[in-house]
Coordinates of C-alpha atoms and ligand atoms in Angstrom, one line a residue:
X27 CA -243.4 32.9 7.9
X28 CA -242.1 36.3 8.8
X29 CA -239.8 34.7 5.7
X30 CA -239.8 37.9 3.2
X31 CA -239.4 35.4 1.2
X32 CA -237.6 36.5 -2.0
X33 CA -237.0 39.7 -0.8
X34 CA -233.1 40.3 -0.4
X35 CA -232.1 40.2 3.5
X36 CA -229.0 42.1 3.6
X37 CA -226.9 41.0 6.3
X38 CA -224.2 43.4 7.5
X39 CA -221.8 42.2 9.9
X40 CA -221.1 45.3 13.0
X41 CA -217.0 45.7 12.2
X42 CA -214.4 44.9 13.7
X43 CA -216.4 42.2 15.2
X44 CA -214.3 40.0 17.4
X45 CA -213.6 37.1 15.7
X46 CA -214.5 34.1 18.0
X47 CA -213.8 31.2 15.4
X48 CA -210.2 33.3 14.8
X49 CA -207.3 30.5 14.9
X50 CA -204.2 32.1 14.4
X51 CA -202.5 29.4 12.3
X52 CA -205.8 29.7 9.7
X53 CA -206.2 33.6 9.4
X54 CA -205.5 33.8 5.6
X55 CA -208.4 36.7 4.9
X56 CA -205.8 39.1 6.0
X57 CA -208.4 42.1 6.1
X58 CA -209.6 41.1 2.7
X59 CA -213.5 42.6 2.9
X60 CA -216.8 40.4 2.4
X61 CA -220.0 41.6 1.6
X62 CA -222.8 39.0 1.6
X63 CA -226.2 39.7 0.4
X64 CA -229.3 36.8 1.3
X65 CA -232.4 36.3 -0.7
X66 CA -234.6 33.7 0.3
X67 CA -236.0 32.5 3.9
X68 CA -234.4 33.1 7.1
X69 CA -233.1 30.2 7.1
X70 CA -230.8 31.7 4.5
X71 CA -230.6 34.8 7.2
X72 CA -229.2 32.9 9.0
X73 CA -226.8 30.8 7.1
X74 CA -225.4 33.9 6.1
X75 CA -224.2 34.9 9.5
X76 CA -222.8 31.5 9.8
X77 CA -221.0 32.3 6.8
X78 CA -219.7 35.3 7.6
X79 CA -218.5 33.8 11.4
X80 CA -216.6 31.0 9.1
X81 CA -214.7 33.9 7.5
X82 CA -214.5 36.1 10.1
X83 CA -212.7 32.9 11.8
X84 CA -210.3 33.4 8.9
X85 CA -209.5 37.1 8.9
X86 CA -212.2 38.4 6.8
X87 CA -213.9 41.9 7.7
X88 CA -217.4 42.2 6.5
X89 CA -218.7 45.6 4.8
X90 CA -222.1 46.5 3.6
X91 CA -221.5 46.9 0.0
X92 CA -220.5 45.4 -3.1
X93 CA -218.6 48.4 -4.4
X94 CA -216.3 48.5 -1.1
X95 CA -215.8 44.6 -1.0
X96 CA -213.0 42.0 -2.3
X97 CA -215.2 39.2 -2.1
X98 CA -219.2 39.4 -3.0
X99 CA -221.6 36.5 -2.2
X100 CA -225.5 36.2 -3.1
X101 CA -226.8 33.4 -0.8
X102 CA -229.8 32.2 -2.7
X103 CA -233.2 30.8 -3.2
X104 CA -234.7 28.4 -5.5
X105 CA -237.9 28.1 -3.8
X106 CA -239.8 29.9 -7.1
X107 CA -238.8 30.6 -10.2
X108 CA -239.0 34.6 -10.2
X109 CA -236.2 33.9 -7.2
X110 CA -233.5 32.3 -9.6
X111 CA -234.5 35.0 -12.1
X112 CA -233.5 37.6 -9.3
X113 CA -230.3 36.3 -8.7
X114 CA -229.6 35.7 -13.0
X115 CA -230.4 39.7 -13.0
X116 CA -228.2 40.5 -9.8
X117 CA -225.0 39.2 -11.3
X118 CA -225.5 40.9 -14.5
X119 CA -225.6 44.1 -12.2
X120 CA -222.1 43.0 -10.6
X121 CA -220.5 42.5 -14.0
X122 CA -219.7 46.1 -14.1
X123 CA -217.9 45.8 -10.9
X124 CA -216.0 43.2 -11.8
X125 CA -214.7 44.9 -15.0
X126 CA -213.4 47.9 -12.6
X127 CA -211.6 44.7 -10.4
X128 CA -210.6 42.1 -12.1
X129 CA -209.1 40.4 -8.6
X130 CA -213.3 40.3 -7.2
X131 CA -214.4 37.5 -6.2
X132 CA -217.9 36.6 -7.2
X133 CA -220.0 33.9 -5.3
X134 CA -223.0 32.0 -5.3
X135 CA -224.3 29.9 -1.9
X136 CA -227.4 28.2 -1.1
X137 CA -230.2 26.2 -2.8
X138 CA -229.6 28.1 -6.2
X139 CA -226.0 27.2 -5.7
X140 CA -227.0 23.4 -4.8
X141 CA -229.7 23.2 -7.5
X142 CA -228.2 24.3 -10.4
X143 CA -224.3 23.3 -9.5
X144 CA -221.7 23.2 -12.0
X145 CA -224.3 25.3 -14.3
X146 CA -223.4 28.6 -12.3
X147 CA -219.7 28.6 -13.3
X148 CA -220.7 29.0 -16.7
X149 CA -221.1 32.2 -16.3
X150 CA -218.2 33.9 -16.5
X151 CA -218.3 36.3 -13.5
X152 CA -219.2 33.5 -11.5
X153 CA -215.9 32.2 -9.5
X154 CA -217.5 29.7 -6.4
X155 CA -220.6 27.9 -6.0
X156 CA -221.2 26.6 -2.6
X157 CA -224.1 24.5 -1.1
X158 CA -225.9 24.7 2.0
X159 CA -223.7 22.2 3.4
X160 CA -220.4 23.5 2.9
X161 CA -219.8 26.8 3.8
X162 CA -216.7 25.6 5.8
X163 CA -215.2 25.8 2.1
X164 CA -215.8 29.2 1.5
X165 CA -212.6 30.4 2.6
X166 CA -210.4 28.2 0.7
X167 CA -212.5 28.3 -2.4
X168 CA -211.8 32.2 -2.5
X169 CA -208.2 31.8 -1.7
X170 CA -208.3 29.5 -4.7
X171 CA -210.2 31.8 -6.7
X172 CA -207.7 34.6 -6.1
X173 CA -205.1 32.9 -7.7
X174 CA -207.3 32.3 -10.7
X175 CA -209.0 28.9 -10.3
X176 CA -212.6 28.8 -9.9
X177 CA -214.1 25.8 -7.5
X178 CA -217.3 24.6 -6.3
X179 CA -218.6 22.3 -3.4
X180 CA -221.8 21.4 -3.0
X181 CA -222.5 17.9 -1.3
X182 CA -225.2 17.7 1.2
X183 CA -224.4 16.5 4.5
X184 CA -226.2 14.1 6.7
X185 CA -224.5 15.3 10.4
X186 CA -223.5 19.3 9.2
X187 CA -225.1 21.7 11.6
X188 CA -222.4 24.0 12.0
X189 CA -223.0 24.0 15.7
X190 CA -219.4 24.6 16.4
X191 CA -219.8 27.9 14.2
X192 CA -220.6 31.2 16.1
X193 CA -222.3 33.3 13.6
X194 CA -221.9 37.3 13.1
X195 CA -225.2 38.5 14.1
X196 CA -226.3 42.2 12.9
X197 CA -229.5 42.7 14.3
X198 CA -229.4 43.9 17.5
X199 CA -232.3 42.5 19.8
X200 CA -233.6 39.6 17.7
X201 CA -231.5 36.3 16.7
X202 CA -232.0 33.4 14.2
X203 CA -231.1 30.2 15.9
X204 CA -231.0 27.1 13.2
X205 CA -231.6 24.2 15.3
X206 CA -232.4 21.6 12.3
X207 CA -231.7 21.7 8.9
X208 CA -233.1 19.6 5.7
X209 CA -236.2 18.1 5.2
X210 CA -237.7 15.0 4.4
X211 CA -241.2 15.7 3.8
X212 CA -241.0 15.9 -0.5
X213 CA -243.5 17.9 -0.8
X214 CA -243.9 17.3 -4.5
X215 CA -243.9 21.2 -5.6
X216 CA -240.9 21.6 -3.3
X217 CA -237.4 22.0 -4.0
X218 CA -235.9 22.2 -0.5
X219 CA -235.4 18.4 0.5
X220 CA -233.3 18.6 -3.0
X221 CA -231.5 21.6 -2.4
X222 CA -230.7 21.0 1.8
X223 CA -230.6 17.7 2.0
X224 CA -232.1 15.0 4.8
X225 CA -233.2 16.0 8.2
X226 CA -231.0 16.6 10.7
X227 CA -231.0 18.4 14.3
X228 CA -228.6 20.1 16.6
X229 CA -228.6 18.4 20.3
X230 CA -230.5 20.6 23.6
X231 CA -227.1 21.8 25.0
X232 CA -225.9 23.3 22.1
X233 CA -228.8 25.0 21.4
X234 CA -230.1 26.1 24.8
X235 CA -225.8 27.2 25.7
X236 CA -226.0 29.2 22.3
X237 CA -229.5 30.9 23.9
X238 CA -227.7 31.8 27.2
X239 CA -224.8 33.4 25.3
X240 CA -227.2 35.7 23.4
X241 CA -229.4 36.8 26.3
X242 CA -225.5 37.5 28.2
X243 CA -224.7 39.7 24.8
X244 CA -228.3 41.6 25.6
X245 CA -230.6 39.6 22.5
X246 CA -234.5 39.9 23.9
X247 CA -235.8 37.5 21.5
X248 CA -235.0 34.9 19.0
X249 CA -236.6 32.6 16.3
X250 CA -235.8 28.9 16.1
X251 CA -235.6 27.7 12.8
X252 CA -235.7 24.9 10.6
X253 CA -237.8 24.0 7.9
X254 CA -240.1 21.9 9.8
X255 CA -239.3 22.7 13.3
X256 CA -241.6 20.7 14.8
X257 CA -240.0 17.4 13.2
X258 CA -237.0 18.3 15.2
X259 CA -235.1 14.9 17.6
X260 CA -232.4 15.2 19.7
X261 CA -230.8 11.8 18.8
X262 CA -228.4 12.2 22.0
X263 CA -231.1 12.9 24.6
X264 CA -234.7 12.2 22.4
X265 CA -236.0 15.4 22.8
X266 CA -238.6 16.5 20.6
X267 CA -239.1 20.3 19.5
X268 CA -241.8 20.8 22.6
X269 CA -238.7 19.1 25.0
X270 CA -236.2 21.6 23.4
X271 CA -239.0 25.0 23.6
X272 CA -239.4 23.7 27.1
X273 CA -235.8 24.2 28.3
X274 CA -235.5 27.2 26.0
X275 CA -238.4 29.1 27.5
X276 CA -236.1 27.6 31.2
X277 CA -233.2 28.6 30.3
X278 CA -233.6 32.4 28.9
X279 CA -236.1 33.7 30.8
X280 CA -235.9 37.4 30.0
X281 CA -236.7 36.2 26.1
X282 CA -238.8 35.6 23.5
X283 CA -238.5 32.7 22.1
X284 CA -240.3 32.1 18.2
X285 CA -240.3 29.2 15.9
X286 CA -240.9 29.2 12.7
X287 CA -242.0 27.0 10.4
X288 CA -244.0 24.2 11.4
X289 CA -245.8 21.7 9.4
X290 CA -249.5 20.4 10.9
X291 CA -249.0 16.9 10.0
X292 CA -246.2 17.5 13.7
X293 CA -248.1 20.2 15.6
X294 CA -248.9 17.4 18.5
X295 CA -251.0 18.4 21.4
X296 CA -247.5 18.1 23.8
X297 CA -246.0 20.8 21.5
X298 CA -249.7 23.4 21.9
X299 CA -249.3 22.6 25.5
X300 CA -245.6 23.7 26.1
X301 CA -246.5 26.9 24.1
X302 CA -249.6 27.7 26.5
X303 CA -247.3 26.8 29.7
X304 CA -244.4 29.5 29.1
X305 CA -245.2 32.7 28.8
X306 CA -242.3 34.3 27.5
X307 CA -242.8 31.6 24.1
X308 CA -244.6 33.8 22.1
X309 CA -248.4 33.0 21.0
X310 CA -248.1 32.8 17.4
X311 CA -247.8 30.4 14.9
X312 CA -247.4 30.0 11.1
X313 CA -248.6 27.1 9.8
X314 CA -248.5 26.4 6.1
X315 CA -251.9 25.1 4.2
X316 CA -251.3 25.2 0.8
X317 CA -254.4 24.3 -0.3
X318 CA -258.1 23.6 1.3
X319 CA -258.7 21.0 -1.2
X320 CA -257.6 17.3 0.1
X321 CA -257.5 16.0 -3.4
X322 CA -254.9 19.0 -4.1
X323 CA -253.2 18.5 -0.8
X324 CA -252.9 14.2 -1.6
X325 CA -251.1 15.5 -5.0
X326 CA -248.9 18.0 -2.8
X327 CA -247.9 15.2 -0.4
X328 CA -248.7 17.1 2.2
X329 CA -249.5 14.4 4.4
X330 CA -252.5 15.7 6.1
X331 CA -256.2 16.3 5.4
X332 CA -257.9 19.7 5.7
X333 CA -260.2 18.5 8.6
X334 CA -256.8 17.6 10.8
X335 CA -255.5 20.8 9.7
X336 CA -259.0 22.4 11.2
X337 CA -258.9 19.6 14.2
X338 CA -255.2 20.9 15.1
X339 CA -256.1 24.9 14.9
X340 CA -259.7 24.2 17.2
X341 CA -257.0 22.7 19.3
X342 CA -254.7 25.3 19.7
X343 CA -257.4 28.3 20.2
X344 CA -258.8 26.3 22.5
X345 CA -255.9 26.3 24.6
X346 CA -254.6 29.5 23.7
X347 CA -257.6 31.8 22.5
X348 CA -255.5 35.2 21.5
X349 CA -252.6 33.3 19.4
X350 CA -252.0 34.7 16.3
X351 CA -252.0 32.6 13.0
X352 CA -250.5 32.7 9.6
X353 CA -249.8 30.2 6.8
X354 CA -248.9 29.7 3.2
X355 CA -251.0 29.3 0.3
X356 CA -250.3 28.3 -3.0
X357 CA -252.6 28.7 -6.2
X358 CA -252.9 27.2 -8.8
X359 CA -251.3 24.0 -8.3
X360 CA -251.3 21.5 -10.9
X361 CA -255.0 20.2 -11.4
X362 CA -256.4 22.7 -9.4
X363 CA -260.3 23.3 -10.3
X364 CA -262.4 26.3 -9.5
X365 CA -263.9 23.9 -7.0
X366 CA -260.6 23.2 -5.4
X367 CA -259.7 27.0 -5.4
X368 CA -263.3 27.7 -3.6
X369 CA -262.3 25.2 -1.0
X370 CA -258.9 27.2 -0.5
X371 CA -261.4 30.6 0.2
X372 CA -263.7 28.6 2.4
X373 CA -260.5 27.6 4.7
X374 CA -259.3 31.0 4.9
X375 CA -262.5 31.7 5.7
X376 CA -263.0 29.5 8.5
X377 CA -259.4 29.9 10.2
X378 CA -259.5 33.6 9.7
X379 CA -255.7 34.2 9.4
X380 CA -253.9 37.1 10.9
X381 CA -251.5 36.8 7.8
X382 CA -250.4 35.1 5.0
X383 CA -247.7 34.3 2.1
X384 CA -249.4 33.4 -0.7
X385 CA -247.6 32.5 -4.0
X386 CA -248.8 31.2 -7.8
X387 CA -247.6 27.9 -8.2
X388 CA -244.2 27.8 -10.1
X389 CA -243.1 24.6 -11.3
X390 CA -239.5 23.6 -10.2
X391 CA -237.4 20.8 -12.4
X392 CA -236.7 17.4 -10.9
X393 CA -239.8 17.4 -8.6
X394 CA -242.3 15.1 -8.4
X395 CA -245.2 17.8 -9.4
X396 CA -242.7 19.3 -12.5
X397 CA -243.8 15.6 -14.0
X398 CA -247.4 16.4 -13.6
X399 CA -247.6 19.4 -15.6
X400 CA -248.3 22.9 -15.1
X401 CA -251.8 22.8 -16.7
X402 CA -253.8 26.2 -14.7
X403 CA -253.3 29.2 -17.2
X404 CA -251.2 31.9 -16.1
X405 CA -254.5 34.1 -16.0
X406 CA -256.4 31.8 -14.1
X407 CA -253.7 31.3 -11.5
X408 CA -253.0 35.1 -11.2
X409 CA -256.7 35.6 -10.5
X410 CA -257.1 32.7 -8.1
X411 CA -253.9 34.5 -6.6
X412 CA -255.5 38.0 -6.4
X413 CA -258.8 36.3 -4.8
X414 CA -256.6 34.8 -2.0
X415 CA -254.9 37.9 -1.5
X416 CA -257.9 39.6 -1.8
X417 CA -259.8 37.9 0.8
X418 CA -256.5 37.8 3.1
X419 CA -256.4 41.5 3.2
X420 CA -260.0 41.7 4.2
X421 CA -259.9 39.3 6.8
X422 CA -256.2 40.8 8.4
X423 CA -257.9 44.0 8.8
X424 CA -261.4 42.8 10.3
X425 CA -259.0 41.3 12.5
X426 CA -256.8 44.3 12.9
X427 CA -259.6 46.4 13.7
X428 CA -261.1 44.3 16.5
X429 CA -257.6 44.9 18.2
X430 CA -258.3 48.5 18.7
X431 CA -258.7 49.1 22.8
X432 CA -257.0 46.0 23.3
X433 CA -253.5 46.2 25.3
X434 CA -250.4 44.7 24.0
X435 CA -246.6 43.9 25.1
X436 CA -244.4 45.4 22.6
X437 CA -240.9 44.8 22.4
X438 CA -239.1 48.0 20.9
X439 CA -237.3 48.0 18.2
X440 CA -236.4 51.7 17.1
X441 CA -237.5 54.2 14.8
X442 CA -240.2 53.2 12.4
X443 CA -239.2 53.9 8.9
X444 CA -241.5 56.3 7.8
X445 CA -241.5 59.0 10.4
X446 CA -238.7 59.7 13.4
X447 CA -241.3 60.9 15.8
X448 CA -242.9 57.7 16.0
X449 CA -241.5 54.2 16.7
X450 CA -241.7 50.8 15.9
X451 CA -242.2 47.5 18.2
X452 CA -243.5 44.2 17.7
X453 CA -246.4 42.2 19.8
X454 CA -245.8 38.8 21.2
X455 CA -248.7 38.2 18.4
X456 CA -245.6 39.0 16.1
X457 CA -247.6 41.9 14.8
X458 CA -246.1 45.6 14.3
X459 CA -247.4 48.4 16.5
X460 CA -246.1 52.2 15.8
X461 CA -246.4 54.3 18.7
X462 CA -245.5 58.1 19.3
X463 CA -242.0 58.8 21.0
X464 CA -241.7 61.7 23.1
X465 CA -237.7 61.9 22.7
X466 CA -234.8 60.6 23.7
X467 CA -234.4 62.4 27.0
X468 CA -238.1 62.2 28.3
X469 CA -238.8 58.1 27.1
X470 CA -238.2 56.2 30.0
X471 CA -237.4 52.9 27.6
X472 CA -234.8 52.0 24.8
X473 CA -234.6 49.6 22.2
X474 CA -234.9 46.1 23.4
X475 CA -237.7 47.4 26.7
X476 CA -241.0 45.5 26.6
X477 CA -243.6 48.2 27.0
X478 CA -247.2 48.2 27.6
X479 CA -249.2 49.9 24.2
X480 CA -253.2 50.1 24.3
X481 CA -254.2 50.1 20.3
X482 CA -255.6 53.1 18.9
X483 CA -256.3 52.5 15.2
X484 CA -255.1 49.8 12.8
X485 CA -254.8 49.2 9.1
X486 CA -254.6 45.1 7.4
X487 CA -250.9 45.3 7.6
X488 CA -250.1 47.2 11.6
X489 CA -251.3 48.6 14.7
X490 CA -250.8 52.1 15.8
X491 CA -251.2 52.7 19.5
X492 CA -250.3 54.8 22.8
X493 CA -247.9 53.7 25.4
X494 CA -250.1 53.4 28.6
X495 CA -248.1 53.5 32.2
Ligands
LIG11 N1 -241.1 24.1 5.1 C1 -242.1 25.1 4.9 C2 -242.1 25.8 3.6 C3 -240.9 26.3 3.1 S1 -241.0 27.0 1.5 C4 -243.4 24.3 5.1 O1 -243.6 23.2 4.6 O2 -244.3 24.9 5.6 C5 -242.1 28.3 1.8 C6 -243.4 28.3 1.0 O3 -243.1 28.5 -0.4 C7 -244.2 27.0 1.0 O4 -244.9 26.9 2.2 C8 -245.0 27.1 -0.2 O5 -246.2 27.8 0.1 C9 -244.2 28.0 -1.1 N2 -243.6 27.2 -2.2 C10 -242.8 26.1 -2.2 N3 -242.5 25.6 -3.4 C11 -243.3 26.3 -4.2 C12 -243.5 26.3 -5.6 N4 -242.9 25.4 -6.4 N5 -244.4 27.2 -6.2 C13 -245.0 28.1 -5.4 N6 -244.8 28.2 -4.1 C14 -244.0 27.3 -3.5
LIG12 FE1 -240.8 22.0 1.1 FE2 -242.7 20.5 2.1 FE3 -240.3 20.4 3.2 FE4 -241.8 22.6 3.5 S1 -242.3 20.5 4.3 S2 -239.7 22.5 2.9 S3 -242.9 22.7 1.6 S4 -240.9 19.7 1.1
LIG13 FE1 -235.4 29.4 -0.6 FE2 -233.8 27.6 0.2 FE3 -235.2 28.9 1.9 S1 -235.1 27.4 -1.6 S2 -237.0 29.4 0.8 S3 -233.6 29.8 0.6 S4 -234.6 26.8 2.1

């Protein structure tokens, strides 16, 4: 996934944004300030900006920090272990702040929030706890907390989708769109069908109005999300994911349109096809392994074997021979032999990756694989872990450096980080290109132009190129 996973997302709300879920009989935020900060996938990106459209909806201004807000909320993650451990240090850092204001109001969403529940309001500094499911609460829960009470809510839903919500977006050409939430695989590692509840999937219209809105407010590309995408069914019309990336691709021309993240046991030959036929869908896809070893992927549950995981990739190069691919691996996974973790190399090997997230296996309470054991040493699994990384690095750059001379449509996205005379785009590959800038008055694009960039050099992690005419 383009998921930093565990690496804090922080979501600042533009202000004064308008507030389209305002109704005037519910404003009670009265300019009260909001600053939320999201760890986790982007699923949690964009849960957060649902959020903050629920309490914009009630008056709420959002800032972007702690120190200037009345209200702080950490949305969470409880995908790993070092996650929660984040989040455990985080709110020790806010103590101080609350000691300077004793009227703050401390929160805690997402899975962390749904996971560990009542547990959180133990702490002290902790006044709400909210689930993935029930972010309409928020508001109320902090009015409640203001006049002292602490409160939590955190029942999963079977129907929430917040469709009705619009969120506060911050980025300024590229969206998140949830269009399903939940999952039902159980994954036996896994957390998430725990912590978000059962599948469940917005309907075509609302998904492909909200896409016409956003290309009307000037968004050039957006990522459809869920945790398995691909298992996504209109119950109103029967649309499956390739039906709904069809009438996306139709209905917002002048975007890019990106999933993420499917799961191979869905990736059906309807759904490669769609993505070949439409060319502003982009050509890449991230599609988690976990492991190359079937009797490792039978304990996972993952539902599929390594050779229809290879079956389904010859598939999709076949139709679409430049598509970039990424996945996630896991090491060290309960049982796992040196045999196994040679099988994980070997399908690395053979798929040849453009990128990967690749974690050590941490064992999560209440799963199916937490009854198991966790029986790989911590060395051994940090050394299987380097190897994968290792070998990931090698192979992105091989594959980096064959890109060199090749031309690429980049979407611009602004200044790279490192240096203002060079900017930074992204390929429909989803990879990031630099490219020189000759000024603001001489460039004949802006943020948000498609331009055409021939690559000049690359390293494992990004292309550098020139913009060719
Ligand atoms: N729904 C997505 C994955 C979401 S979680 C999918 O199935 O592809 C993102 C990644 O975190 C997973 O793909 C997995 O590689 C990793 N992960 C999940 N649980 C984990 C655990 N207990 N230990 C280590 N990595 C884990
Ligand atoms: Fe977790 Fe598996 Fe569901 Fe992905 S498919 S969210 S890994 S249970
Ligand atoms: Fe983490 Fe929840 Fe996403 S556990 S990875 S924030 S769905």
């Amino acid at each position: 996934m383009s998921t930093t996973i565990d690496l804090p997302i922080l979501a600042e709300a533009p202000s004064p944004a308008p507030f389209p879920n305002t109704s005037p009989t519910e404003a009670t935020g009265d300019g009260r300030t909001v600053y939320i900060e999201t760890y986790g996938c982007q699923m949690n990106a964009s849960d957060s900006e649902i959020v903050l459209g629920v309490l914009d909806g009630r008056g709420y201004r959002s800032v972007d920090s702690a120190d200037k807000a009345d209200v702080v909320l950490l949305n969470t993650c409880a995908i790993r272990d070092n996650a929660e451990r984040k989040i455990h240090e985080r709110l020790s850092a806010l103590q101080h702040l609350k000691k300077g204001n004793s009227d703050l109001v401390v929160g805690v969403l997402g899975c962390m929030a749904e996971r560990l529940r009542a547990k959180l309001l133990e702490k002290e500094l902790v006044d709400i706890v909210v689930g993935p499911d029930e972010y309409r609460t928020v508001p109320d829960l902090v009015d409640k907390a203001l006049h002292g009470d602490k409160g939590i809510a955190v029942k999963l839903s079977r129907v929430e989708t917040y469709d009705d919500i619009t969120p506060v977006r911050t980025e300024g050409i590229s969206a998140w769109v949830s269009i399903m939430r939940g999952c039902d695989k159980f994954c036996t590692f896994c957390v998430v069908p725990f912590t978000r509840g059962r599948e469940r999937s917005r309907n075509v219209t609302s998904v492909v109005d909200e896409l016409k809105a956003l290309q009307d407010q000037g968004f050039r590309e957006v990522t459809l999300l869920g945790q398995n995408v691909n298992s996504y069914r209109d119950d109103v019309s029967g649309a499956d994911f390739a039906d709904l990336l069809a009438a996306s691709a139709r209905a917002v021309p002048t975007m890019r349109i990106r999933y993420t993240t499917s799961h191979p046991q869905d990736m059906s030959d309807k759904l490669i096809d769609t993505m070949a036929e439409w060319h502003n869908i982009c050509k890449y896809i991230h599609l988690p392994i976990q492991s190359g070893s079937n009797r490792i992927l039978e304990l996972m549950n993952r539902t599929y074997t390594v050779e229809h995981y290879f079956e389904r990739m010859d598939r999709i190069r076949a139709v679409m021979p430049h598509v970039a691919m990424s996945t996630d691996i896991i090491a060290g996974f309960c049982t796992e032999t040196e045999d196994d973790h040679q099988r994980t190399l070997d399908a690395m090997r053979r798929v040849r990756y453009d990128g990967a997230y690749m974690f050590a296996y941490s064992p999560r309470e209440n799963t199916k694989a937490w009854k198991m054991g966790d029986d790989v040493a911590d060395d051994i699994k940090s050394r299987r872990l380097q190897e994968i990384i290792d070998l990931q690095h090698s192979i992105s750059a091989e594959i980096n450096a064959a890109e060199v001379g090749r031309l690429h449509d980049v979407l611009v996205e602004g200044p790279s980080k490192r240096n203002g005379a060079e900017w930074k785009g992204r390929s429909d590959t989803n990879k990031t290109v630099i490219f020189p800038h000759i000024g603001e008055t001489t460039a004949d694009y802006v943020v948000g132009d498609t331009i055409r960039v021939r690559i000049t050099r690359s390293t494992s992690a990004t292309l550098f190129g020139e913009r060719v005419e």
